[in-house]
């Protein structure tokens, strides 16, 4: 029984391991970036574009936004903090859906920045099958010149984490705890950090 479960988990996880190592797909418009020369940046609320979102999808997408903002904060930009972005959008009557469709010129006035990051999370996976688990984030980020509405860069990426645990005598308590942590909300936050590191 243990050997068949091991084979099952290896077959199920093999394509996921290959997927987890994929580099982001990046497109940069160098000419537009040189012409725009943005110096200030705001990370907008990310769009939830998951086919069948779970009740936790909005919170998970916000965790990805926070992770991306944290990674970008280390770059040479003047950053508008996320709570200030949300406050200014709310004062202008722009909720998440309206901000996603608002013109960049309006956003430039409301937020007083040169560029915005628009995020669209297209996949959130959380599968648990007893002996195996998989979590994945799939999404697209766009850096847009807020004054002209020109897309300066686009990054598409999928980050996943997969693993499992077969309860036999050789497994230590630490390994069991690590598997439980990695397949939990804590594991999702770690996954969001890896996604942000790859796309930033």
PDB file of C-alpha atoms in Angstrom:
ATOM      1  CA  UNK A   1       0.000   0.000   0.000  1.00  0.00           C
ATOM      2  CA  UNK A   2       2.780   2.439   0.908  1.00  0.00           C
ATOM      3  CA  UNK A   3       4.630   1.739  -2.363  1.00  0.00           C
ATOM      4  CA  UNK A   4       1.508   2.406  -4.445  1.00  0.00           C
ATOM      5  CA  UNK A   5       0.857   5.649  -2.545  1.00  0.00           C
ATOM      6  CA  UNK A   6       4.473   6.689  -3.091  1.00  0.00           C
ATOM      7  CA  UNK A   7       4.179   5.995  -6.825  1.00  0.00           C
ATOM      8  CA  UNK A   8       0.866   7.880  -6.964  1.00  0.00           C
ATOM      9  CA  UNK A   9       2.336  10.929  -5.222  1.00  0.00           C
ATOM     10  CA  UNK A  10       5.437  10.907  -7.452  1.00  0.00           C
ATOM     11  CA  UNK A  11       3.321  10.701 -10.635  1.00  0.00           C
ATOM     12  CA  UNK A  12       0.980  13.442  -9.382  1.00  0.00           C
ATOM     13  CA  UNK A  13       3.794  15.766  -8.298  1.00  0.00           C
ATOM     14  CA  UNK A  14       6.209  15.310 -11.238  1.00  0.00           C
ATOM     15  CA  UNK A  15       4.552  17.870 -13.561  1.00  0.00           C
ATOM     16  CA  UNK A  16       4.125  20.258 -10.620  1.00  0.00           C
ATOM     17  CA  UNK A  17       7.832  20.266  -9.800  1.00  0.00           C
ATOM     18  CA  UNK A  18       8.587  21.286 -13.387  1.00  0.00           C
ATOM     19  CA  UNK A  19       5.946  24.019 -13.203  1.00  0.00           C
ATOM     20  CA  UNK A  20       7.259  25.406  -9.906  1.00  0.00           C
ATOM     21  CA  UNK A  21      10.650  26.127 -11.445  1.00  0.00           C
ATOM     22  CA  UNK A  22       9.373  28.163 -14.417  1.00  0.00           C
ATOM     23  CA  UNK A  23      10.709  31.696 -14.764  1.00  0.00           C
ATOM     24  CA  UNK A  24       8.303  34.611 -15.232  1.00  0.00           C
ATOM     25  CA  UNK A  25       7.439  35.726 -18.756  1.00  0.00           C
ATOM     26  CA  UNK A  26       8.523  39.373 -18.948  1.00  0.00           C
ATOM     27  CA  UNK A  27       7.892  41.956 -21.666  1.00  0.00           C
ATOM     28  CA  UNK A  28       9.340  45.460 -21.340  1.00  0.00           C
ATOM     29  CA  UNK A  29       8.788  48.375 -23.717  1.00  0.00           C
ATOM     30  CA  UNK A  30      12.241  49.934 -23.346  1.00  0.00           C
ATOM     31  CA  UNK A  31      11.451  52.969 -25.509  1.00  0.00           C
ATOM     32  CA  UNK A  32       8.251  53.746 -23.574  1.00  0.00           C
ATOM     33  CA  UNK A  33      10.041  53.245 -20.256  1.00  0.00           C
ATOM     34  CA  UNK A  34      12.839  55.650 -21.249  1.00  0.00           C
ATOM     35  CA  UNK A  35      10.276  58.224 -22.465  1.00  0.00           C
ATOM     36  CA  UNK A  36       8.075  57.946 -19.357  1.00  0.00           C
ATOM     37  CA  UNK A  37      10.889  57.935 -16.776  1.00  0.00           C
ATOM     38  CA  UNK A  38       8.471  57.352 -13.866  1.00  0.00           C
ATOM     39  CA  UNK A  39       9.764  58.067 -10.378  1.00  0.00           C
ATOM     40  CA  UNK A  40       6.694  57.400  -8.193  1.00  0.00           C
ATOM     41  CA  UNK A  41       4.630  54.243  -8.036  1.00  0.00           C
ATOM     42  CA  UNK A  42       1.389  52.926  -6.541  1.00  0.00           C
ATOM     43  CA  UNK A  43       0.320  49.268  -6.392  1.00  0.00           C
ATOM     44  CA  UNK A  44      -3.417  49.154  -7.095  1.00  0.00           C
ATOM     45  CA  UNK A  45      -5.776  46.576  -5.584  1.00  0.00           C
ATOM     46  CA  UNK A  46      -5.361  43.376  -7.583  1.00  0.00           C
ATOM     47  CA  UNK A  47      -8.195  42.020  -9.688  1.00  0.00           C
ATOM     48  CA  UNK A  48      -9.555  38.596  -8.709  1.00  0.00           C
ATOM     49  CA  UNK A  49      -9.971  36.846 -12.075  1.00  0.00           C
ATOM     50  CA  UNK A  50     -10.189  33.270 -10.805  1.00  0.00           C
ATOM     51  CA  UNK A  51     -12.743  31.070 -12.597  1.00  0.00           C
ATOM     52  CA  UNK A  52     -14.332  29.765  -9.387  1.00  0.00           C
ATOM     53  CA  UNK A  53     -13.065  31.918  -6.496  1.00  0.00           C
ATOM     54  CA  UNK A  54     -13.196  30.454  -3.008  1.00  0.00           C
ATOM     55  CA  UNK A  55     -14.481  32.492  -0.059  1.00  0.00           C
ATOM     56  CA  UNK A  56     -10.812  33.130   0.836  1.00  0.00           C
ATOM     57  CA  UNK A  57      -9.799  34.324  -2.653  1.00  0.00           C
ATOM     58  CA  UNK A  58     -10.056  38.069  -1.891  1.00  0.00           C
ATOM     59  CA  UNK A  59      -7.866  37.710   1.219  1.00  0.00           C
ATOM     60  CA  UNK A  60      -5.358  35.567  -0.678  1.00  0.00           C
ATOM     61  CA  UNK A  61      -5.155  38.059  -3.548  1.00  0.00           C
ATOM     62  CA  UNK A  62      -4.583  40.860  -1.037  1.00  0.00           C
ATOM     63  CA  UNK A  63      -1.757  38.804   0.505  1.00  0.00           C
ATOM     64  CA  UNK A  64      -0.155  38.592  -2.951  1.00  0.00           C
ATOM     65  CA  UNK A  65      -0.545  42.381  -3.391  1.00  0.00           C
ATOM     66  CA  UNK A  66       1.105  43.012  -0.011  1.00  0.00           C
ATOM     67  CA  UNK A  67       3.985  40.694  -0.930  1.00  0.00           C
ATOM     68  CA  UNK A  68       4.485  42.379  -4.319  1.00  0.00           C
ATOM     69  CA  UNK A  69       4.424  45.836  -2.727  1.00  0.00           C
ATOM     70  CA  UNK A  70       6.971  44.698  -0.148  1.00  0.00           C
ATOM     71  CA  UNK A  71       9.330  43.489  -2.873  1.00  0.00           C
ATOM     72  CA  UNK A  72       8.904  46.657  -4.949  1.00  0.00           C
ATOM     73  CA  UNK A  73       9.529  48.838  -1.890  1.00  0.00           C
ATOM     74  CA  UNK A  74      13.179  47.816  -2.082  1.00  0.00           C
ATOM     75  CA  UNK A  75      13.503  49.270  -5.602  1.00  0.00           C
ATOM     76  CA  UNK A  76      14.467  52.838  -6.502  1.00  0.00           C
ATOM     77  CA  UNK A  77      10.935  54.267  -6.637  1.00  0.00           C
ATOM     78  CA  UNK A  78       8.971  56.629  -4.433  1.00  0.00           C
ATOM     79  CA  UNK A  79       6.235  54.329  -3.176  1.00  0.00           C
ATOM     80  CA  UNK A  80       2.770  55.144  -1.979  1.00  0.00           C
ATOM     81  CA  UNK A  81       1.955  52.855   0.950  1.00  0.00           C
ATOM     82  CA  UNK A  82      -0.923  50.427   0.361  1.00  0.00           C
ATOM     83  CA  UNK A  83      -3.176  51.864   3.072  1.00  0.00           C
ATOM     84  CA  UNK A  84      -2.702  55.343   1.573  1.00  0.00           C
ATOM     85  CA  UNK A  85      -3.508  54.005  -1.922  1.00  0.00           C
ATOM     86  CA  UNK A  86      -6.700  52.441  -0.557  1.00  0.00           C
ATOM     87  CA  UNK A  87      -7.645  55.616   1.365  1.00  0.00           C
ATOM     88  CA  UNK A  88      -7.205  57.861  -1.687  1.00  0.00           C
ATOM     89  CA  UNK A  89      -9.135  55.474  -3.916  1.00  0.00           C
ATOM     90  CA  UNK A  90     -11.977  55.292  -1.374  1.00  0.00           C
ATOM     91  CA  UNK A  91     -12.104  59.116  -1.094  1.00  0.00           C
ATOM     92  CA  UNK A  92     -12.457  59.258  -4.891  1.00  0.00           C
ATOM     93  CA  UNK A  93     -15.257  56.677  -4.823  1.00  0.00           C
ATOM     94  CA  UNK A  94     -13.153  53.977  -6.470  1.00  0.00           C
ATOM     95  CA  UNK A  95     -13.675  50.510  -5.019  1.00  0.00           C
ATOM     96  CA  UNK A  96     -11.644  47.499  -6.243  1.00  0.00           C
ATOM     97  CA  UNK A  97     -13.785  46.977  -9.373  1.00  0.00           C
ATOM     98  CA  UNK A  98     -13.873  50.665 -10.319  1.00  0.00           C
ATOM     99  CA  UNK A  99     -10.144  51.088  -9.748  1.00  0.00           C
ATOM    100  CA  UNK A 100      -9.501  48.136 -12.087  1.00  0.00           C
ATOM    101  CA  UNK A 101     -11.371  49.881 -14.928  1.00  0.00           C
ATOM    102  CA  UNK A 102     -10.510  53.520 -14.135  1.00  0.00           C
ATOM    103  CA  UNK A 103      -8.374  55.428 -16.612  1.00  0.00           C
ATOM    104  CA  UNK A 104      -4.747  55.756 -15.651  1.00  0.00           C
ATOM    105  CA  UNK A 105      -5.048  59.544 -15.986  1.00  0.00           C
ATOM    106  CA  UNK A 106      -7.754  59.556 -13.290  1.00  0.00           C
ATOM    107  CA  UNK A 107      -5.598  57.296 -11.119  1.00  0.00           C
ATOM    108  CA  UNK A 108      -2.609  59.604 -11.631  1.00  0.00           C
ATOM    109  CA  UNK A 109      -4.654  62.535 -10.307  1.00  0.00           C
ATOM    110  CA  UNK A 110      -6.185  60.626  -7.396  1.00  0.00           C
ATOM    111  CA  UNK A 111      -2.938  58.958  -6.319  1.00  0.00           C
ATOM    112  CA  UNK A 112      -0.455  61.641  -7.441  1.00  0.00           C
ATOM    113  CA  UNK A 113       1.978  59.113  -8.944  1.00  0.00           C
ATOM    114  CA  UNK A 114       3.731  58.654 -12.292  1.00  0.00           C
ATOM    115  CA  UNK A 115       3.086  54.920 -12.647  1.00  0.00           C
ATOM    116  CA  UNK A 116       0.760  52.242 -11.325  1.00  0.00           C
ATOM    117  CA  UNK A 117       1.054  48.494 -10.979  1.00  0.00           C
ATOM    118  CA  UNK A 118      -2.109  46.682 -12.029  1.00  0.00           C
ATOM    119  CA  UNK A 119      -2.349  43.064 -10.895  1.00  0.00           C
ATOM    120  CA  UNK A 120      -4.657  40.336 -12.124  1.00  0.00           C
ATOM    121  CA  UNK A 121      -4.626  37.007 -10.289  1.00  0.00           C
ATOM    122  CA  UNK A 122      -5.996  34.356 -12.647  1.00  0.00           C
ATOM    123  CA  UNK A 123      -5.426  31.215 -10.629  1.00  0.00           C
ATOM    124  CA  UNK A 124      -5.418  30.224  -6.969  1.00  0.00           C
ATOM    125  CA  UNK A 125      -5.093  26.529  -6.230  1.00  0.00           C
ATOM    126  CA  UNK A 126      -5.293  24.798  -2.883  1.00  0.00           C
ATOM    127  CA  UNK A 127      -5.592  21.037  -3.230  1.00  0.00           C
ATOM    128  CA  UNK A 128      -5.160  18.571  -0.419  1.00  0.00           C
ATOM    129  CA  UNK A 129      -5.508  14.859  -0.894  1.00  0.00           C
ATOM    130  CA  UNK A 130      -4.309  13.459   2.401  1.00  0.00           C
ATOM    131  CA  UNK A 131      -0.897  12.283   1.202  1.00  0.00           C
ATOM    132  CA  UNK A 132      -0.251  15.169  -1.226  1.00  0.00           C
ATOM    133  CA  UNK A 133      -0.938  18.892  -1.414  1.00  0.00           C
ATOM    134  CA  UNK A 134      -0.559  21.624  -4.001  1.00  0.00           C
ATOM    135  CA  UNK A 135      -0.836  25.401  -3.713  1.00  0.00           C
ATOM    136  CA  UNK A 136      -0.389  27.690  -6.707  1.00  0.00           C
ATOM    137  CA  UNK A 137      -0.686  31.362  -7.646  1.00  0.00           C
ATOM    138  CA  UNK A 138      -1.014  32.379 -11.280  1.00  0.00           C
ATOM    139  CA  UNK A 139      -1.156  36.008 -12.301  1.00  0.00           C
ATOM    140  CA  UNK A 140      -0.130  38.947 -14.384  1.00  0.00           C
ATOM    141  CA  UNK A 141       1.281  42.312 -13.346  1.00  0.00           C
ATOM    142  CA  UNK A 142       1.426  45.396 -15.568  1.00  0.00           C
ATOM    143  CA  UNK A 143       3.478  48.536 -14.967  1.00  0.00           C
ATOM    144  CA  UNK A 144       1.586  51.406 -16.620  1.00  0.00           C
ATOM    145  CA  UNK A 145       2.598  55.025 -17.156  1.00  0.00           C
ATOM    146  CA  UNK A 146      -0.181  56.757 -15.253  1.00  0.00           C
ATOM    147  CA  UNK A 147       0.065  59.998 -17.235  1.00  0.00           C
ATOM    148  CA  UNK A 148      -0.150  58.515 -20.751  1.00  0.00           C
ATOM    149  CA  UNK A 149      -1.769  55.128 -20.078  1.00  0.00           C
ATOM    150  CA  UNK A 150       1.061  53.338 -21.888  1.00  0.00           C
ATOM    151  CA  UNK A 151       2.013  49.854 -20.688  1.00  0.00           C
ATOM    152  CA  UNK A 152       5.699  49.894 -19.765  1.00  0.00           C
ATOM    153  CA  UNK A 153       6.121  46.288 -18.672  1.00  0.00           C
ATOM    154  CA  UNK A 154       4.114  43.103 -18.251  1.00  0.00           C
ATOM    155  CA  UNK A 155       5.022  40.054 -16.178  1.00  0.00           C
ATOM    156  CA  UNK A 156       3.142  36.750 -16.191  1.00  0.00           C
ATOM    157  CA  UNK A 157       4.057  34.080 -13.688  1.00  0.00           C
ATOM    158  CA  UNK A 158       2.895  30.908 -11.977  1.00  0.00           C
ATOM    159  CA  UNK A 159       4.394  29.968  -8.634  1.00  0.00           C
ATOM    160  CA  UNK A 160       3.462  26.664  -7.046  1.00  0.00           C
ATOM    161  CA  UNK A 161       4.325  24.546  -4.080  1.00  0.00           C
ATOM    162  CA  UNK A 162       3.637  20.842  -3.878  1.00  0.00           C
ATOM    163  CA  UNK A 163       4.527  18.106  -1.480  1.00  0.00           C
ATOM    164  CA  UNK A 164       3.106  15.419   0.631  1.00  0.00           C
ATOM    165  CA  UNK A 165       3.507  13.140   3.481  1.00  0.00           C
ATOM    166  CA  UNK A 166       3.313   9.409   3.762  1.00  0.00           C
ATOM    167  CA  UNK A 167       2.865   8.430   7.351  1.00  0.00           C
ATOM    168  CA  UNK A 168       5.402   5.705   7.930  1.00  0.00           C
ATOM    169  CA  UNK A 169       7.911   5.049  10.643  1.00  0.00           C
ATOM    170  CA  UNK A 170      10.765   6.892   8.911  1.00  0.00           C
ATOM    171  CA  UNK A 171       9.115  10.307   9.000  1.00  0.00           C
ATOM    172  CA  UNK A 172      10.082  12.662  11.807  1.00  0.00           C
ATOM    173  CA  UNK A 173       7.746  14.930  13.708  1.00  0.00           C
ATOM    174  CA  UNK A 174       9.500  17.949  12.132  1.00  0.00           C
ATOM    175  CA  UNK A 175       8.752  16.669   8.620  1.00  0.00           C
ATOM    176  CA  UNK A 176       5.094  16.171   9.504  1.00  0.00           C
ATOM    177  CA  UNK A 177       4.898  19.694  10.962  1.00  0.00           C
ATOM    178  CA  UNK A 178       6.641  21.193   7.898  1.00  0.00           C
ATOM    179  CA  UNK A 179       4.134  19.495   5.585  1.00  0.00           C
ATOM    180  CA  UNK A 180       1.204  20.798   7.621  1.00  0.00           C
ATOM    181  CA  UNK A 181       2.686  24.328   7.626  1.00  0.00           C
ATOM    182  CA  UNK A 182       3.418  24.297   3.887  1.00  0.00           C
ATOM    183  CA  UNK A 183      -0.136  23.277   2.989  1.00  0.00           C
ATOM    184  CA  UNK A 184      -1.718  25.926   5.282  1.00  0.00           C
ATOM    185  CA  UNK A 185      -2.265  29.694   5.196  1.00  0.00           C
ATOM    186  CA  UNK A 186       1.326  30.111   6.400  1.00  0.00           C
ATOM    187  CA  UNK A 187       2.431  28.106   3.375  1.00  0.00           C
ATOM    188  CA  UNK A 188       0.331  30.353   1.128  1.00  0.00           C
ATOM    189  CA  UNK A 189       2.032  33.466   2.516  1.00  0.00           C
ATOM    190  CA  UNK A 190       5.425  31.883   1.790  1.00  0.00           C
ATOM    191  CA  UNK A 191       4.210  31.060  -1.725  1.00  0.00           C
ATOM    192  CA  UNK A 192       3.006  34.665  -2.198  1.00  0.00           C
ATOM    193  CA  UNK A 193       6.465  35.892  -1.142  1.00  0.00           C
ATOM    194  CA  UNK A 194       8.118  33.639  -3.732  1.00  0.00           C
ATOM    195  CA  UNK A 195       5.664  34.855  -6.403  1.00  0.00           C
ATOM    196  CA  UNK A 196       6.458  38.476  -5.489  1.00  0.00           C
ATOM    197  CA  UNK A 197      10.208  37.838  -5.528  1.00  0.00           C
ATOM    198  CA  UNK A 198       9.959  36.344  -9.022  1.00  0.00           C
ATOM    199  CA  UNK A 199       7.852  39.155 -10.528  1.00  0.00           C
ATOM    200  CA  UNK A 200       9.392  42.189  -8.780  1.00  0.00           C
TER     201      UNK A 200
END
